[in-house]
């Protein structure tokens, strides 16, 4: 696989589509098993980044369940602003419901912390967290991340739903920022 160029940055292959699918198999199996006796859970997707993970995960869920989405944002460019904005709030009641949050990536934990508070305030009975990617090295939260499909270092990744300034979400595989190649390309002024 080759590097991809997104605006001013170069990204190198990090995880293939096939590897991602295997990781999703594993979390789906755990979720199916853990929730088999619970009343109709709601899978709550955190837009936008989780849309591919959400689809692939839900295809493997064999429980009676509902789906719902919320839209939060904390990132600008390649770093967290530390502030979480609610762009689309809860559109469905979570009172007394079992919730499985489906995130693209848990980094500092700011987003998940805000969402957890919101779900608690609205009376959720149980809250579990599934995430495609987890950065344990930068996580500052105390909430347990129940289902991390993959744990990764503190590098910036794109693809499979994840963006760099809104582009790159359509990439089938996951790529990581290639600092040297980005610098080299800047030097010779190519994109
Ligand atoms: P947190 O609030 O945990 O610091 O950040 C969570 C959100 O930041 C994620 O849901 C995701 O939208 C964004 N984010 C964190 N790390 C990355 C990354 O490596 N790549 C991309 N594209 N987004 C990230
Ligand atoms: Mg997100």
Short mmCIF file of C-alpha atoms and ligand atoms in Angstrom, two decimals:
data_model
loop_
_atom_site.label_atom_id
_atom_site.label_comp_id
_atom_site.label_asym_id
_atom_site.label_seq_id
_atom_site.Cartn_x
_atom_site.Cartn_y
_atom_site.Cartn_z
CA UNK A 1 0.00 0.00 0.00
CA UNK A 2 1.13 3.53 -0.80
CA UNK A 3 1.09 6.76 1.19
CA UNK A 4 -1.90 9.08 0.69
CA UNK A 5 -1.67 12.86 0.56
CA UNK A 6 -4.45 14.83 2.31
CA UNK A 7 -4.02 18.60 1.89
CA UNK A 8 -0.55 19.40 3.29
CA UNK A 9 0.03 16.05 5.02
CA UNK A 10 1.25 12.65 3.99
CA UNK A 11 -0.12 9.51 5.65
CA UNK A 12 1.34 6.00 5.59
CA UNK A 13 -0.57 2.69 5.75
CA UNK A 14 -1.25 1.61 9.31
CA UNK A 15 -4.01 -1.00 9.44
CA UNK A 16 -5.64 -2.83 6.55
CA UNK A 17 -9.36 -3.21 5.99
CA UNK A 18 -9.03 -6.95 6.68
CA UNK A 19 -7.29 -6.35 10.02
CA UNK A 20 -9.98 -3.84 10.99
CA UNK A 21 -12.71 -6.37 10.15
CA UNK A 22 -11.04 -8.99 12.36
CA UNK A 23 -10.88 -6.55 15.27
CA UNK A 24 -14.58 -5.76 14.79
CA UNK A 25 -15.43 -9.50 14.81
CA UNK A 26 -13.87 -9.77 18.25
CA UNK A 27 -15.71 -6.83 19.84
CA UNK A 28 -19.03 -7.84 18.25
CA UNK A 29 -18.72 -11.30 19.76
CA UNK A 30 -18.05 -9.84 23.22
CA UNK A 31 -21.00 -7.44 22.96
CA UNK A 32 -23.38 -10.18 21.75
CA UNK A 33 -22.33 -12.30 24.68
CA UNK A 34 -22.38 -9.60 27.38
CA UNK A 35 -25.77 -8.17 26.39
CA UNK A 36 -27.66 -11.34 25.56
CA UNK A 37 -29.88 -11.08 28.64
CA UNK A 38 -30.42 -7.31 28.57
CA UNK A 39 -33.56 -5.60 27.36
CA UNK A 40 -33.31 -4.12 23.79
CA UNK A 41 -30.12 -2.02 23.98
CA UNK A 42 -29.72 1.24 22.05
CA UNK A 43 -26.55 1.47 19.97
CA UNK A 44 -25.68 5.15 20.01
CA UNK A 45 -23.30 6.13 17.21
CA UNK A 46 -21.16 9.22 17.69
CA UNK A 47 -21.09 11.03 14.35
CA UNK A 48 -19.33 11.61 12.10
CA UNK A 49 -16.25 9.44 12.53
CA UNK A 50 -17.98 6.27 13.69
CA UNK A 51 -20.22 5.73 10.66
CA UNK A 52 -18.15 2.94 9.05
CA UNK A 53 -17.45 1.18 12.35
CA UNK A 54 -21.11 1.53 13.31
CA UNK A 55 -22.28 -0.17 10.11
CA UNK A 56 -19.75 -2.99 10.28
CA UNK A 57 -20.35 -3.57 13.99
CA UNK A 58 -24.14 -3.54 13.75
CA UNK A 59 -24.12 -6.11 10.93
CA UNK A 60 -22.56 -8.51 13.42
CA UNK A 61 -24.92 -7.78 16.33
CA UNK A 62 -27.45 -10.57 16.75
CA UNK A 63 -29.44 -8.94 19.59
CA UNK A 64 -32.76 -7.17 19.33
CA UNK A 65 -31.61 -3.55 19.39
CA UNK A 66 -32.35 0.04 18.44
CA UNK A 67 -29.97 2.50 16.80
CA UNK A 68 -29.55 6.23 17.31
CA UNK A 69 -26.95 8.91 16.55
CA UNK A 70 -25.51 11.94 18.27
CA UNK A 71 -23.05 14.40 16.82
CA UNK A 72 -20.21 15.79 18.89
CA UNK A 73 -17.02 17.54 17.85
CA UNK A 74 -13.84 18.43 19.70
CA UNK A 75 -11.16 18.34 17.00
CA UNK A 76 -9.79 21.01 14.73
CA UNK A 77 -7.11 19.88 12.28
CA UNK A 78 -4.96 17.27 14.02
CA UNK A 79 -5.43 18.20 17.68
CA UNK A 80 -8.14 18.33 20.30
CA UNK A 81 -9.52 21.77 21.24
CA UNK A 82 -10.47 20.40 24.65
CA UNK A 83 -14.02 21.66 24.17
CA UNK A 84 -16.82 19.35 23.13
CA UNK A 85 -19.61 20.80 21.03
CA UNK A 86 -23.02 19.10 20.66
CA UNK A 87 -23.97 19.50 17.02
CA UNK A 88 -26.88 17.04 17.10
CA UNK A 89 -28.30 16.14 20.50
CA UNK A 90 -30.16 13.05 21.67
CA UNK A 91 -33.19 12.48 19.48
CA UNK A 92 -34.56 9.57 21.45
CA UNK A 93 -35.25 8.91 25.14
CA UNK A 94 -32.51 6.97 26.94
CA UNK A 95 -34.39 6.78 30.24
CA UNK A 96 -34.01 3.31 31.81
CA UNK A 97 -32.35 2.04 28.64
CA UNK A 98 -29.15 0.05 28.15
CA UNK A 99 -26.84 2.09 25.97
CA UNK A 100 -23.84 1.00 23.91
CA UNK A 101 -21.94 4.09 22.77
CA UNK A 102 -20.18 3.52 19.44
CA UNK A 103 -17.21 5.86 18.99
CA UNK A 104 -14.56 6.11 16.30
CA UNK A 105 -11.68 6.90 18.63
CA UNK A 106 -11.17 7.67 22.29
CA UNK A 107 -8.20 9.98 22.71
CA UNK A 108 -8.07 12.24 25.80
CA UNK A 109 -11.52 11.01 26.81
CA UNK A 110 -13.10 14.48 26.84
CA UNK A 111 -15.81 13.57 24.36
CA UNK A 112 -16.75 10.31 26.02
CA UNK A 113 -16.81 11.99 29.42
CA UNK A 114 -19.29 14.63 28.24
CA UNK A 115 -21.45 12.02 26.55
CA UNK A 116 -21.41 9.78 29.61
CA UNK A 117 -22.60 12.71 31.77
CA UNK A 118 -25.37 13.52 29.28
CA UNK A 119 -26.60 9.91 29.23
CA UNK A 120 -26.53 9.68 33.04
CA UNK A 121 -28.44 12.97 33.37
CA UNK A 122 -31.06 11.60 31.00
CA UNK A 123 -31.54 8.46 33.09
CA UNK A 124 -29.73 5.74 31.12
CA UNK A 125 -29.82 2.44 33.01
CA UNK A 126 -26.44 1.18 31.79
CA UNK A 127 -23.74 2.69 29.59
CA UNK A 128 -21.07 0.71 27.77
CA UNK A 129 -18.43 2.13 25.48
CA UNK A 130 -17.33 0.54 22.20
CA UNK A 131 -14.64 2.28 20.18
CA UNK A 132 -12.82 1.36 17.01
CA UNK A 133 -9.60 2.96 18.25
CA UNK A 134 -8.33 3.71 21.74
CA UNK A 135 -5.24 5.76 22.67
CA UNK A 136 -4.49 4.56 26.22
CA UNK A 137 -1.38 6.80 26.34
CA UNK A 138 -3.38 9.99 26.04
CA UNK A 139 -6.54 8.90 27.89
CA UNK A 140 -7.14 11.04 30.98
CA UNK A 141 -10.62 9.78 31.79
CA UNK A 142 -11.88 7.45 34.51
CA UNK A 143 -14.73 5.87 32.57
CA UNK A 144 -14.04 2.27 31.61
CA UNK A 145 -13.64 1.71 27.87
CA UNK A 146 -15.46 -1.63 27.66
CA UNK A 147 -14.88 -2.56 24.03
CA UNK A 148 -11.81 -1.09 22.34
CA UNK A 149 -11.42 -2.83 18.96
CA UNK A 150 -7.78 -1.65 18.68
CA UNK A 151 -5.37 0.15 21.02
CA UNK A 152 -2.88 2.49 19.35
CA UNK A 153 -0.09 4.94 20.26
CA UNK A 154 -0.72 8.71 20.37
CA UNK A 155 -0.38 9.18 16.62
CA UNK A 156 -2.86 10.92 14.35
CA UNK A 157 -4.75 8.49 12.11
CA UNK A 158 -7.21 8.82 9.23
CA UNK A 159 -9.44 6.57 7.14
CA UNK A 160 -12.29 4.17 7.80
CA UNK A 161 -14.50 7.10 8.88
CA UNK A 162 -11.76 9.20 10.48
CA UNK A 163 -10.89 12.53 8.87
CA UNK A 164 -8.22 15.14 8.52
CA UNK A 165 -10.12 18.44 8.29
CA UNK A 166 -13.14 16.54 6.94
CA UNK A 167 -11.34 14.65 4.17
CA UNK A 168 -10.07 11.07 4.14
CA UNK A 169 -13.13 9.49 5.77
CA UNK A 170 -13.78 7.38 2.66
CA UNK A 171 -10.43 5.56 2.81
CA UNK A 172 -11.03 1.85 3.29
CA UNK A 173 -7.87 1.27 5.33
CA UNK A 174 -6.41 3.26 8.22
CA UNK A 175 -3.35 5.52 7.73
CA UNK A 176 -1.07 7.29 10.17
CA UNK A 177 0.54 10.72 9.79
CA UNK A 178 3.96 10.35 8.15
CA UNK A 179 5.94 13.25 9.61
CA UNK A 180 9.15 12.72 7.59
CA UNK A 181 7.38 12.35 4.26
CA UNK A 182 5.21 15.40 5.01
CA UNK A 183 8.38 17.45 5.69
CA UNK A 184 10.15 16.08 2.63
CA UNK A 185 7.23 16.99 0.38
CA UNK A 186 7.06 20.48 1.86
CA UNK A 187 10.76 20.90 1.06
CA UNK A 188 10.35 20.02 -2.60
CA UNK A 189 7.02 21.82 -2.80
CA UNK A 190 4.81 18.97 -4.09
CA UNK A 191 1.43 17.84 -2.88
P1 LIG B 1 -11.17 13.01 22.83
O1 LIG B 1 -12.33 13.88 23.26
O2 LIG B 1 -11.20 11.62 23.41
O3 LIG B 1 -9.84 13.69 23.08
O4 LIG B 1 -11.21 12.92 21.27
C1 LIG B 1 -12.15 12.18 20.68
C2 LIG B 1 -12.43 12.66 19.28
O5 LIG B 1 -11.33 13.33 18.66
C3 LIG B 1 -12.67 11.45 18.44
O6 LIG B 1 -14.01 11.04 18.48
C4 LIG B 1 -12.23 11.91 17.06
O7 LIG B 1 -13.29 12.57 16.41
C5 LIG B 1 -11.11 12.89 17.35
N1 LIG B 1 -9.78 12.22 17.26
C6 LIG B 1 -8.97 11.84 18.28
N2 LIG B 1 -7.84 11.27 17.82
C7 LIG B 1 -7.93 11.28 16.48
C8 LIG B 1 -7.07 10.79 15.43
O8 LIG B 1 -5.98 10.22 15.61
N3 LIG B 1 -7.53 10.97 14.16
C9 LIG B 1 -8.72 11.58 13.88
N4 LIG B 1 -9.05 11.70 12.59
N5 LIG B 1 -9.55 12.03 14.84
C10 LIG B 1 -9.16 11.88 16.13
MG1 LIG B 2 -15.59 11.09 17.44
#
